[in-house]
Short mmCIF file of C-alpha atoms in Angstrom, two decimals:
data_model
loop_
_atom_site.label_atom_id
_atom_site.label_comp_id
_atom_site.label_asym_id
_atom_site.label_seq_id
_atom_site.Cartn_x
_atom_site.Cartn_y
_atom_site.Cartn_z
CA MET D 1 -74.44 -12.59 57.35
CA ILE D 2 -74.52 -11.32 60.90
CA ASN D 3 -72.23 -8.34 61.25
CA ARG D 4 -69.95 -7.75 64.19
CA GLU D 5 -72.24 -5.15 65.77
CA LYS D 6 -75.23 -7.44 65.72
CA LEU D 7 -73.18 -10.30 67.16
CA SER D 8 -71.93 -8.05 69.92
CA SER D 9 -75.48 -6.92 70.67
CA ILE D 10 -76.65 -10.54 70.91
CA LYS D 11 -73.71 -11.33 73.20
CA ASN D 12 -74.59 -8.38 75.43
CA GLY D 13 -78.24 -9.39 75.45
CA VAL D 14 -77.41 -12.92 76.57
CA TYR D 15 -74.96 -11.59 79.14
CA ASN D 16 -77.50 -9.17 80.59
CA PHE D 17 -80.18 -11.85 80.65
CA PHE D 18 -77.92 -13.95 82.84
CA ALA D 19 -75.80 -11.36 84.57
CA GLU D 20 -78.16 -8.68 85.84
CA PRO D 21 -77.73 -9.04 89.60
CA ALA D 22 -80.62 -10.71 91.41
CA SER D 23 -81.73 -11.35 94.92
CA ALA D 24 -81.00 -14.83 96.22
CA LYS D 25 -84.43 -14.97 97.90
CA PRO D 26 -86.08 -17.02 95.10
CA LEU D 27 -83.25 -19.54 95.45
CA ALA D 28 -83.75 -19.62 99.22
CA VAL D 29 -87.44 -20.40 98.68
CA PHE D 30 -86.36 -23.09 96.19
CA ARG D 31 -83.96 -24.56 98.79
CA ILE D 32 -86.53 -24.60 101.59
CA GLY D 33 -89.29 -25.97 99.37
CA LEU D 34 -87.11 -28.64 97.78
CA ALA D 35 -85.71 -29.82 101.10
CA GLY D 36 -89.16 -29.70 102.70
CA VAL D 37 -90.80 -31.82 99.99
CA LEU D 38 -87.95 -34.36 99.95
CA LEU D 39 -87.92 -34.54 103.75
CA VAL D 40 -91.65 -35.26 103.94
CA GLN D 41 -91.23 -37.81 101.17
CA ALA D 42 -88.30 -39.44 102.99
CA PHE D 43 -90.36 -39.76 106.19
CA THR D 44 -93.25 -41.34 104.30
CA LEU D 45 -90.82 -43.88 102.83
CA ALA D 46 -88.78 -44.48 105.99
CA ALA D 47 -90.79 -47.49 107.12
CA ASN D 48 -90.23 -49.19 103.76
CA VAL D 49 -86.61 -48.28 103.12
CA ARG D 50 -85.50 -51.93 102.99
CA ASP D 51 -88.40 -52.89 100.72
CA LEU D 52 -87.57 -50.12 98.28
CA TYR D 53 -83.79 -49.85 98.37
CA GLY D 54 -82.49 -52.88 100.26
CA ARG D 55 -80.27 -55.67 98.93
CA ASP D 56 -83.09 -58.05 99.82
CA GLY D 57 -85.82 -55.55 98.89
CA LEU D 58 -88.66 -56.08 96.45
CA ILE D 59 -86.18 -55.87 93.56
CA ASP D 60 -82.85 -57.10 94.87
CA TRP D 61 -79.61 -55.35 94.04
CA LEU D 62 -78.33 -58.03 91.72
CA VAL D 63 -81.29 -57.51 89.38
CA THR D 64 -80.49 -53.83 88.88
CA TYR D 65 -76.70 -54.05 89.05
CA ASP D 66 -74.44 -56.83 87.85
CA PRO D 67 -71.09 -56.59 89.65
CA ALA D 68 -69.66 -59.29 87.37
CA ASN D 69 -69.93 -57.01 84.33
CA PRO D 70 -68.85 -53.52 85.37
CA SER D 71 -68.57 -51.07 82.47
CA LEU D 72 -67.73 -47.43 81.99
CA MET D 73 -71.44 -46.69 81.63
CA SER D 74 -72.14 -48.00 85.12
CA TRP D 75 -70.66 -44.69 86.35
CA ALA D 76 -73.80 -43.06 84.97
CA TYR D 77 -75.86 -45.12 87.40
CA PRO D 78 -74.14 -45.20 90.81
CA HIS D 79 -75.56 -48.09 92.82
CA LEU D 80 -75.48 -48.98 96.54
CA ASN D 81 -74.12 -52.38 95.53
CA TRP D 82 -70.80 -50.60 94.95
CA PHE D 83 -70.46 -50.45 98.73
CA SER D 84 -71.77 -53.92 99.47
CA GLY D 85 -68.29 -55.23 100.33
CA LEU D 86 -67.50 -52.14 102.41
CA PHE D 87 -70.74 -52.41 104.38
CA ASP D 88 -69.93 -56.07 105.14
CA ALA D 89 -66.29 -55.31 105.96
CA ILE D 90 -67.15 -52.68 108.58
CA GLY D 91 -69.78 -54.94 110.10
CA LEU D 92 -72.82 -52.95 109.05
CA GLY D 93 -74.08 -55.43 106.52
CA ALA D 94 -76.18 -54.33 103.55
CA ASN D 95 -79.15 -53.28 105.68
CA GLY D 96 -77.07 -51.35 108.20
CA GLY D 97 -75.30 -49.63 105.32
CA LEU D 98 -78.61 -48.75 103.72
CA TYR D 99 -79.95 -47.25 106.95
CA LEU D 100 -76.71 -45.29 107.33
CA ILE D 101 -77.04 -43.89 103.80
CA PHE D 102 -80.71 -43.05 104.33
CA SER D 103 -79.94 -41.38 107.68
CA ILE D 104 -77.22 -39.28 106.06
CA TYR D 105 -79.72 -38.33 103.33
CA ILE D 106 -82.26 -37.16 105.93
CA ALA D 107 -79.63 -35.31 107.99
CA ALA D 108 -78.37 -33.56 104.85
CA LEU D 109 -81.93 -32.57 103.93
CA VAL D 110 -82.45 -31.08 107.40
CA CYS D 111 -79.24 -29.04 107.00
CA LEU D 112 -80.39 -27.96 103.53
CA LEU D 113 -83.77 -26.91 104.90
CA LEU D 114 -82.14 -24.82 107.62
CA GLY D 115 -79.39 -23.53 105.37
CA TRP D 116 -76.70 -24.77 107.73
CA GLY D 117 -73.53 -25.76 105.89
CA THR D 118 -75.65 -25.31 102.78
CA ARG D 119 -73.03 -26.22 100.16
CA ALA D 120 -71.97 -29.41 101.94
CA ALA D 121 -75.62 -30.29 102.52
CA CYS D 122 -76.36 -29.86 98.80
CA ILE D 123 -73.47 -32.09 97.77
CA THR D 124 -74.36 -34.78 100.31
CA THR D 125 -78.07 -34.75 99.47
CA PHE D 126 -77.36 -34.98 95.75
CA ILE D 127 -74.95 -37.91 96.12
CA MET D 128 -77.34 -39.83 98.41
CA GLN D 129 -80.31 -39.17 96.11
CA VAL D 130 -78.36 -40.41 93.08
CA PHE D 131 -77.40 -43.64 94.87
CA LEU D 132 -80.86 -44.30 96.31
CA SER D 133 -82.80 -43.66 93.10
CA ASN D 134 -80.36 -45.66 90.94
CA THR D 135 -80.50 -48.56 93.36
CA SER D 136 -84.23 -48.81 92.90
CA PRO D 137 -84.91 -47.71 89.31
CA ALA D 138 -88.18 -49.65 89.07
CA THR D 139 -89.76 -47.61 91.84
CA VAL D 140 -88.84 -44.10 90.71
CA TYR D 141 -91.18 -41.71 88.94
CA GLY D 142 -91.42 -38.06 87.88
CA VAL D 143 -90.71 -36.59 91.30
CA ASP D 144 -87.34 -38.36 91.38
CA SER D 145 -86.35 -36.94 87.99
CA PHE D 146 -87.12 -33.43 89.20
CA ALA D 147 -85.43 -34.03 92.55
CA ARG D 148 -82.29 -35.15 90.69
CA VAL D 149 -82.26 -32.11 88.40
CA SER D 150 -83.06 -29.70 91.25
CA LEU D 151 -80.35 -31.10 93.48
CA PHE D 152 -77.83 -30.99 90.63
CA TYR D 153 -78.58 -27.30 90.10
CA ALA D 154 -78.45 -26.78 93.86
CA LEU D 155 -74.78 -27.80 93.77
CA TRP D 156 -73.87 -24.69 91.83
CA LEU D 157 -76.28 -22.06 93.12
CA PRO D 158 -76.01 -19.67 96.09
CA LEU D 159 -78.84 -21.30 98.01
CA GLY D 160 -77.66 -20.28 101.46
CA ALA D 161 -77.49 -16.53 100.86
CA ALA D 162 -80.95 -15.81 102.29
CA TYR D 163 -83.31 -17.26 104.90
CA SER D 164 -80.57 -19.53 106.25
CA ILE D 165 -78.42 -20.12 109.29
CA ASP D 166 -75.41 -19.57 107.04
CA ALA D 167 -76.71 -16.11 106.15
CA ARG D 168 -77.31 -15.27 109.82
CA MET D 169 -73.76 -16.33 110.59
CA GLY D 170 -72.46 -14.15 107.77
CA ARG D 171 -71.16 -16.99 105.61
CA GLY D 172 -74.00 -17.34 103.13
CA GLY D 173 -72.52 -15.02 100.52
CA ALA D 174 -74.02 -11.87 99.00
CA VAL D 175 -77.80 -11.67 99.00
CA ASN D 176 -77.72 -9.88 95.63
CA SER D 177 -75.41 -11.41 93.05
CA ILE D 178 -74.91 -12.43 89.45
CA ALA D 179 -74.71 -16.05 90.58
CA ALA D 180 -78.23 -15.72 91.97
CA ARG D 181 -79.45 -14.38 88.62
CA ILE D 182 -77.82 -17.28 86.80
CA GLY D 183 -79.49 -19.65 89.24
CA VAL D 184 -82.93 -18.11 88.78
CA ARG D 185 -82.50 -18.14 84.98
CA PHE D 186 -81.46 -21.79 85.16
CA LEU D 187 -84.66 -22.72 86.95
CA GLN D 188 -86.81 -20.56 84.69
CA LEU D 189 -85.34 -21.87 81.44
CA HIS D 190 -85.42 -25.48 82.57
CA LEU D 191 -89.05 -25.24 83.66
CA ALA D 192 -90.15 -23.45 80.50
CA MET D 193 -88.36 -25.95 78.25
CA MET D 194 -89.65 -28.89 80.26
CA TYR D 195 -93.29 -27.80 79.98
CA PHE D 196 -92.83 -27.14 76.27
CA ALA D 197 -91.31 -30.61 75.67
CA SER D 198 -93.97 -32.25 77.80
CA GLY D 199 -96.76 -30.35 76.01
CA VAL D 200 -95.43 -31.18 72.55
CA GLU D 201 -95.12 -34.89 73.45
CA LYS D 202 -98.69 -34.88 74.78
CA GLY D 203 -99.98 -32.93 71.80
CA MET D 204 -98.70 -35.60 69.42
CA GLY D 205 -101.08 -38.14 70.95
CA ALA D 206 -104.79 -38.21 70.09
CA GLN D 207 -105.70 -39.09 73.69
CA TRP D 208 -104.98 -35.55 74.92
CA TRP D 209 -107.31 -34.00 72.32
CA ASN D 210 -110.28 -36.33 72.76
CA GLY D 211 -110.27 -36.49 76.57
CA GLU D 212 -109.19 -40.13 76.78
CA ALA D 213 -105.90 -39.30 78.52
CA ILE D 214 -107.68 -37.53 81.40
CA TRP D 215 -110.33 -40.29 81.52
CA ARG D 216 -107.69 -43.01 81.76
CA ALA D 217 -105.51 -41.13 84.26
CA VAL D 218 -108.30 -40.61 86.80
CA MET D 219 -109.71 -44.13 86.29
CA MET D 220 -106.40 -45.97 86.75
CA PRO D 221 -106.66 -47.95 90.02
CA GLU D 222 -103.08 -47.02 90.93
CA LEU D 223 -103.85 -43.29 90.77
CA ALA D 224 -107.62 -42.98 91.19
CA GLN D 225 -108.59 -41.06 94.32
CA TYR D 226 -112.32 -40.78 93.61
CA ASP D 227 -114.89 -42.48 91.40
CA PHE D 228 -114.74 -40.58 88.13
CA SER D 229 -116.69 -43.07 86.02
CA TRP D 230 -119.37 -40.36 85.55
CA LEU D 231 -116.92 -38.53 83.28
CA ALA D 232 -117.84 -40.98 80.50
CA SER D 233 -121.24 -39.28 80.38
CA VAL D 234 -119.77 -35.78 80.04
CA PRO D 235 -116.88 -36.35 77.60
CA TRP D 236 -116.61 -32.63 76.84
CA LEU D 237 -115.15 -32.09 80.33
CA PRO D 238 -112.10 -34.42 80.05
CA THR D 239 -111.71 -33.23 76.43
CA PHE D 240 -111.52 -29.63 77.64
CA VAL D 241 -109.14 -30.47 80.51
CA GLY D 242 -106.86 -32.52 78.22
CA ALA D 243 -106.67 -29.86 75.51
CA ALA D 244 -106.20 -27.10 78.11
CA THR D 245 -103.31 -29.05 79.65
CA VAL D 246 -101.51 -29.35 76.30
CA ILE D 247 -102.11 -25.71 75.39
CA LEU D 248 -101.00 -24.49 78.83
CA GLU D 249 -97.79 -26.54 78.73
CA VAL D 250 -96.88 -25.49 75.19
CA ALA D 251 -97.77 -21.82 75.78
CA TYR D 252 -95.94 -21.63 79.12
CA ILE D 253 -92.58 -20.94 77.44
CA ALA D 254 -94.03 -18.00 75.51
CA LEU D 255 -96.24 -16.45 78.18
CA VAL D 256 -94.13 -16.78 81.30
CA TRP D 257 -91.59 -14.09 80.32
CA ASN D 258 -94.15 -11.32 79.95
CA ARG D 259 -94.96 -9.50 83.19
CA ARG D 260 -98.69 -9.32 82.39
CA THR D 261 -99.15 -12.98 81.52
CA ARG D 262 -96.61 -14.48 83.94
CA THR D 263 -98.73 -14.63 87.07
CA PRO D 264 -101.87 -16.02 85.36
CA VAL D 265 -99.90 -18.71 83.50
CA VAL D 266 -97.95 -19.75 86.60
CA LEU D 267 -101.11 -19.80 88.73
CA ALA D 268 -102.86 -21.91 86.09
CA THR D 269 -99.89 -24.30 86.12
CA ILE D 270 -99.99 -24.48 89.91
CA GLY D 271 -103.71 -25.23 89.60
CA MET D 272 -102.89 -28.08 87.22
CA HIS D 273 -100.43 -29.53 89.75
CA LEU D 274 -102.94 -29.16 92.58
CA GLY D 275 -105.32 -31.18 90.42
CA ILE D 276 -102.66 -33.85 89.95
CA ALA D 277 -102.18 -34.02 93.74
CA LEU D 278 -105.88 -34.06 94.52
CA PHE D 279 -107.21 -36.36 91.80
CA MET D 280 -104.22 -38.61 91.09
CA GLY D 281 -102.58 -38.74 94.51
CA LEU D 282 -99.15 -37.72 93.19
CA VAL D 283 -98.63 -35.36 96.12
CA SER D 284 -94.81 -35.31 96.21
CA PHE D 285 -94.55 -34.69 92.48
CA ALA D 286 -97.15 -31.93 92.52
CA SER D 287 -95.59 -30.28 95.59
CA LEU D 288 -92.14 -30.22 94.02
CA MET D 289 -93.49 -28.74 90.79
CA ILE D 290 -95.32 -26.04 92.74
CA VAL D 291 -92.11 -25.23 94.63
CA LEU D 292 -90.23 -24.91 91.33
CA ASN D 293 -92.88 -22.66 89.78
CA VAL D 294 -93.18 -20.40 92.81
CA SER D 295 -89.43 -20.00 93.33
CA ALA D 296 -88.62 -19.52 89.64
CA PHE D 297 -91.37 -17.08 88.71
CA LEU D 298 -93.41 -15.78 91.64
CA VAL D 299 -90.79 -14.81 94.23
CA PRO D 300 -89.41 -11.40 93.17
CA ALA D 301 -85.76 -11.60 92.14
CA THR D 302 -85.26 -7.86 92.03
CA PRO D 303 -82.47 -6.99 94.42
CA VAL D 304 -83.52 -4.62 97.17
CA THR D 305 -80.98 -2.83 99.33
CA GLU D 306 -81.96 -0.51 102.15
CA GLY D 307 -85.47 -0.18 100.78
CA ARG D 308 -84.40 0.75 97.26
CA ARG D 309 -84.11 -1.42 94.18
CA VAL D 310 -80.54 -1.98 93.09
CA GLU D 311 -81.13 -0.83 89.52
CA GLU D 312 -82.21 2.56 90.91
CA GLN D 313 -78.83 2.90 92.58
CA VAL D 314 -76.43 1.49 90.00
CA PRO D 315 -76.19 1.36 86.22
CA ILE D 316 -77.06 -1.95 84.61
CA ASN D 317 -73.54 -2.51 83.31
CA LEU D 318 -71.97 -2.23 86.75
CA ASN D 319 -69.03 -4.48 87.40
CA ALA D 320 -70.15 -7.85 88.72
CA ALA D 321 -67.95 -7.69 91.79
CA GLN D 322 -69.27 -4.25 92.66
CA VAL D 323 -72.86 -5.39 92.32
CA ALA D 324 -72.27 -8.50 94.35
CA SER D 325 -71.00 -6.34 97.15
CA CYS D 326 -74.10 -4.11 97.11
CA MET N 1 -66.17 -10.98 85.93
CA LEU N 2 -64.38 -13.93 84.35
CA LYS N 3 -66.03 -16.27 86.86
CA SER N 4 -69.45 -14.89 85.93
CA LYS N 5 -68.79 -15.32 82.23
CA LEU N 6 -67.58 -18.87 82.80
CA LEU N 7 -70.69 -19.63 84.84
CA ILE N 8 -72.90 -18.22 82.09
CA VAL N 9 -71.16 -20.32 79.43
CA LEU N 10 -71.57 -23.44 81.58
CA ALA N 11 -75.22 -22.58 82.22
CA ILE N 12 -75.88 -22.19 78.49
CA CYS N 13 -74.11 -25.50 77.76
CA GLN N 14 -76.17 -27.27 80.44
CA ILE N 15 -79.43 -25.81 79.17
CA GLY N 16 -78.37 -26.84 75.64
CA LEU N 17 -77.82 -30.43 76.83
CA VAL N 18 -81.19 -30.37 78.59
CA GLY N 19 -82.82 -29.26 75.32
CA LEU N 20 -81.08 -32.00 73.34
CA GLY N 21 -82.14 -34.55 75.96
CA MET N 22 -85.77 -33.43 75.67
CA ALA N 23 -85.56 -33.70 71.87
CA ARG N 24 -83.90 -37.14 72.20
CA ILE N 25 -80.90 -35.95 70.18
CA GLN N 26 -77.55 -37.55 70.90
CA LEU N 27 -74.75 -35.03 70.60
CA LEU N 28 -72.06 -37.71 70.42
CA PRO N 29 -72.41 -41.41 69.57
CA ALA N 30 -72.62 -43.47 72.76
CA THR N 31 -70.11 -45.94 71.31
CA THR N 32 -67.25 -43.42 71.51
CA PHE N 33 -65.34 -42.57 74.67
CA PRO N 34 -66.38 -38.87 74.67
CA GLY N 35 -69.94 -40.00 73.95
CA LYS N 36 -69.86 -42.31 76.95
CA LEU N 37 -68.47 -39.55 79.18
CA LEU N 38 -71.27 -37.25 78.00
CA ARG N 39 -73.86 -39.96 78.72
CA ILE N 40 -72.45 -40.34 82.23
CA TYR N 41 -72.68 -36.58 82.77
CA THR N 42 -76.23 -36.28 81.41
CA GLY N 43 -77.29 -39.35 83.39
CA ILE N 44 -75.92 -38.02 86.66
CA SER N 45 -77.17 -34.45 86.12
CA GLY N 46 -80.59 -35.52 84.88
CA ALA N 47 -80.05 -33.69 81.57
CA ASP N 48 -81.14 -36.82 79.68
CA ASN N 49 -84.76 -36.60 80.84
CA THR N 50 -87.41 -36.45 78.10
CA TYR N 51 -90.25 -35.34 80.40
CA ALA N 52 -92.77 -37.35 78.39
CA PHE N 53 -95.15 -37.75 81.33
CA PHE N 54 -98.32 -39.56 80.24
CA ALA N 55 -97.32 -38.86 76.65
CA PRO N 56 -98.24 -39.38 73.91
CA GLY N 57 -101.02 -41.20 75.80
CA VAL N 58 -101.89 -42.90 79.08
CA ARG N 59 -101.42 -46.68 79.01
CA HIS N 60 -103.43 -49.24 80.91
CA GLN N 61 -102.18 -50.22 84.35
CA GLU N 62 -100.56 -53.53 85.22
CA ARG N 63 -100.19 -55.19 88.61
CA VAL N 64 -98.67 -58.27 90.14
CA THR N 65 -100.59 -60.59 92.48
CA PHE N 66 -99.28 -63.55 94.42
CA THR N 67 -101.08 -66.79 95.18
CA LEU N 68 -99.31 -68.63 97.98
CA THR N 69 -99.69 -72.26 98.95
CA ASP N 70 -98.45 -73.99 102.12
CA GLU N 71 -97.60 -77.63 102.82
CA THR N 72 -101.22 -78.56 103.52
CA GLY N 73 -102.44 -77.13 100.22
CA ARG N 74 -104.03 -74.06 101.80
CA THR N 75 -103.84 -71.04 99.44
CA TRP N 76 -104.06 -67.32 100.07
CA GLN N 77 -103.32 -64.05 98.27
CA ASP N 78 -100.82 -61.26 98.76
CA ASP N 79 -99.98 -58.15 96.73
CA LEU N 80 -97.55 -55.26 96.50
CA ASN N 81 -99.65 -52.88 98.59
CA TYR N 82 -97.75 -53.65 101.77
CA GLY N 83 -96.17 -50.21 102.07
CA LYS N 84 -96.79 -48.14 105.16
CA SER N 85 -97.78 -45.04 103.19
CA HIS N 86 -99.49 -44.04 99.96
CA GLU N 87 -96.13 -42.91 98.56
CA ALA N 88 -94.49 -46.26 99.37
CA ASN N 89 -97.37 -48.20 97.79
CA LEU N 90 -97.22 -46.04 94.69
CA ARG N 91 -93.56 -46.98 94.28
CA LEU N 92 -93.90 -50.66 95.14
CA GLY N 93 -96.90 -51.00 92.82
CA SER N 94 -95.18 -49.23 89.94
CA THR N 95 -92.65 -52.08 89.63
CA ALA N 96 -95.40 -54.04 87.87
CA ASN N 97 -95.59 -51.43 85.11
CA VAL N 98 -91.84 -51.76 84.55
CA LEU N 99 -92.22 -55.42 83.51
CA ARG N 100 -93.74 -54.55 80.13
CA GLY N 101 -90.77 -52.38 79.23
CA VAL N 102 -88.02 -54.93 79.85
CA ASP N 103 -86.90 -58.10 78.07
CA ASP N 104 -88.11 -61.55 79.13
CA GLU N 105 -85.00 -62.41 81.10
CA THR N 106 -85.09 -59.18 83.12
CA ALA N 107 -88.83 -59.65 83.70
CA PHE N 108 -88.11 -63.14 85.01
CA HIS N 109 -85.50 -61.79 87.47
CA PHE N 110 -87.95 -59.11 88.64
CA MET N 111 -90.60 -61.75 89.26
CA ARG N 112 -88.16 -64.07 91.04
CA SER N 113 -87.05 -61.20 93.27
CA MET N 114 -90.70 -60.41 94.06
CA ALA N 115 -91.26 -64.08 94.92
CA ASP N 116 -88.22 -63.94 97.26
CA THR N 117 -89.84 -60.99 99.05
CA MET N 118 -93.14 -62.85 99.33
CA PHE N 119 -91.40 -65.92 100.78
CA SER N 120 -89.82 -63.74 103.46
CA ARG N 121 -93.22 -62.10 104.17
CA ASN N 122 -94.95 -65.48 104.22
CA PRO N 123 -92.39 -68.00 105.55
CA GLN N 124 -95.00 -70.77 105.71
CA ALA N 125 -95.52 -70.65 101.94
CA LYS N 126 -94.03 -73.48 99.87
CA THR N 127 -94.98 -72.21 96.43
CA ILE N 128 -95.90 -68.81 95.03
CA LYS N 129 -97.65 -68.11 91.75
CA VAL N 130 -96.57 -64.68 90.50
CA GLN N 131 -99.35 -63.43 88.26
CA VAL N 132 -99.07 -60.33 86.07
CA GLN N 133 -102.42 -58.73 85.24
CA ALA N 134 -103.59 -55.75 83.21
CA TYR N 135 -106.60 -53.53 83.96
CA GLY N 136 -108.82 -53.07 80.95
CA ILE N 137 -110.71 -55.05 78.33
CA LYS N 138 -109.37 -57.79 76.06
CA LEU N 139 -108.78 -56.71 72.51
CA ALA N 140 -109.72 -58.89 69.56
CA GLN N 141 -106.60 -60.78 68.53
CA GLU N 142 -105.39 -63.82 66.70
CA GLY N 143 -102.44 -66.05 67.53
CA MET N 144 -101.18 -63.91 70.42
CA GLN N 145 -99.82 -65.84 73.38
CA VAL N 146 -100.27 -62.99 75.85
CA PRO N 147 -103.70 -61.29 75.81
CA GLN N 148 -103.74 -57.77 74.37
CA VAL N 149 -105.45 -55.36 76.75
CA ASP N 150 -106.47 -51.72 76.62
CA PHE N 151 -108.55 -49.48 78.84
CA PRO N 152 -112.08 -48.93 77.51
CA THR N 153 -112.72 -45.56 75.90
CA MET N 154 -115.45 -43.31 77.30
CA ASP N 155 -117.64 -44.38 74.37
CA GLU N 156 -117.06 -48.09 75.11
CA TYR N 157 -117.74 -47.43 78.79
CA ARG N 158 -121.08 -45.80 77.96
CA GLN N 159 -121.92 -48.88 75.90
CA GLY N 160 -121.44 -51.04 78.97
CA LYS N 161 -117.86 -52.29 78.66
CA ARG N 162 -116.17 -52.36 82.06
CA PRO N 163 -112.46 -52.73 82.84
CA GLU N 164 -111.33 -55.76 84.83
CA TRP N 165 -108.08 -57.39 85.86
CA ILE N 166 -107.02 -59.75 83.06
CA ASP N 167 -104.32 -62.40 83.51
CA LEU N 168 -101.36 -61.81 81.21
CA TYR N 169 -98.67 -64.29 82.25
CA GLN N 170 -97.47 -66.08 85.36
CA ILE N 171 -94.59 -68.03 86.83
CA THR N 172 -94.75 -70.32 89.85
CA PHE N 173 -91.80 -70.47 92.22
CA LYS N 174 -91.02 -72.92 95.00
CA ASN N 175 -89.19 -72.22 98.23
CA ASP N 176 -85.69 -73.73 98.20
CA GLY N 177 -85.86 -74.15 101.97
CA GLN N 178 -83.72 -71.09 102.65
CA GLY N 179 -86.35 -68.55 101.64
CA HIS N 180 -85.20 -68.21 98.05
CA ALA N 181 -87.42 -68.67 95.03
CA ILE N 182 -86.70 -71.27 92.36
CA ALA N 183 -88.81 -71.22 89.21
CA MET N 184 -90.91 -74.29 88.49
CA PRO N 185 -90.79 -74.28 84.69
CA GLU N 186 -93.38 -77.02 84.48
CA ILE N 187 -95.85 -74.58 86.04
CA VAL N 188 -95.06 -71.60 83.81
CA GLN N 189 -98.47 -71.37 82.15
CA VAL N 190 -98.07 -68.42 79.86
CA THR N 191 -94.66 -67.03 79.11
CA LYS N 192 -94.20 -63.37 78.31
#
């Protein structure tokens, strides 16, 4: 049986973990990095918007959405076909409507990057991303999953409190706040859990322990950037890389909270993502993962006011409103 | 203070849902109304992701190629690498890998839609053979309609086995005169 004292101590521990005030700077780096990666990605896709997302694109809208059988579950997958009639009615047509949506997406990303009307930009970017990715589910991959999750979190976090036009204009909110700490913890926990889940899933397959997964990944025509056929003659190398990947991903959740092991484990993870970009060509995915790692764990979240750390000035159990106003 | 506590509770709930999503555990049955609402929320928020990238293993790659024929009988090839950037080609090409994860009817609609696109890219074409291929080596099999393919292991590669593009199944479509593809069932050579 857990007694009342112990329960209260756990409650306080959880509260302090989430409620110790933090600087919003890591979240600002997250905002700039996320918007930057998605903007570059959007520009690289701009010339093929119709092919990827159009009603008459590679996979037409009626294949991925059946308007004759709407169901409650279709709300989980918002689709541009919802607006097909509207686009026609206002004379834009499906393609004009698509370009309008894509332009709004890019404009919202620019605002998010600059931190100008940050909250509205977050909401708009998220909605547009949901519609675009659901309209073309056959063409999405890992980067889109992380973009979705990141933008969803962005809706709730004080992203405009630092390094933003909003902050310069005095409407970005407090630089140091409990909300910022919750945001940083969100990112940290999600990343740690994600790597753990990914590592466990990989570890259950023999391919990651005998090097075959690495061998296949770099030899796949879709992903291959260089000729790695020589790896077959040095199987210990892909075996080492595969096992190291699993161990790193599983150990991340344990090692990333300790100050001594945090930087090495995050740098090793960033190295892994650089490898993915360089040898598999998944540049957007790798860039977004690097942004998440850097903002969650490498940018200091310790609030600094007038050259002094906040915890040196105020007790840890200071009222939230007081801290936020520091 | 109350707002902070509320935010913390919501954060913990969200992280809990993310954890359940990773573990593939359904909190509520999807047949119930609350279960459906939860599915909508997790779908929109991305909390239903499993993050099983390249896990438990890396599968062989598949691609789609198109053989087009005009009125005079001239034939030529096209493929899905018509994007203007590496990122666009990665996405266009990945549609081929989706075909193995869907039912036959959905796969047919995907292939018909691809044929539509090819007719608009090649308006002179009268017929298009949509061919799905896998990159690897044929596995020993008996009585299978579609060839079973896997990528050679490093050991097999050292022994001289080399991956190649192997035909899996195909459907031929004709142009209905308005740029739309109609399947020619008499020319479906191997069904999925």
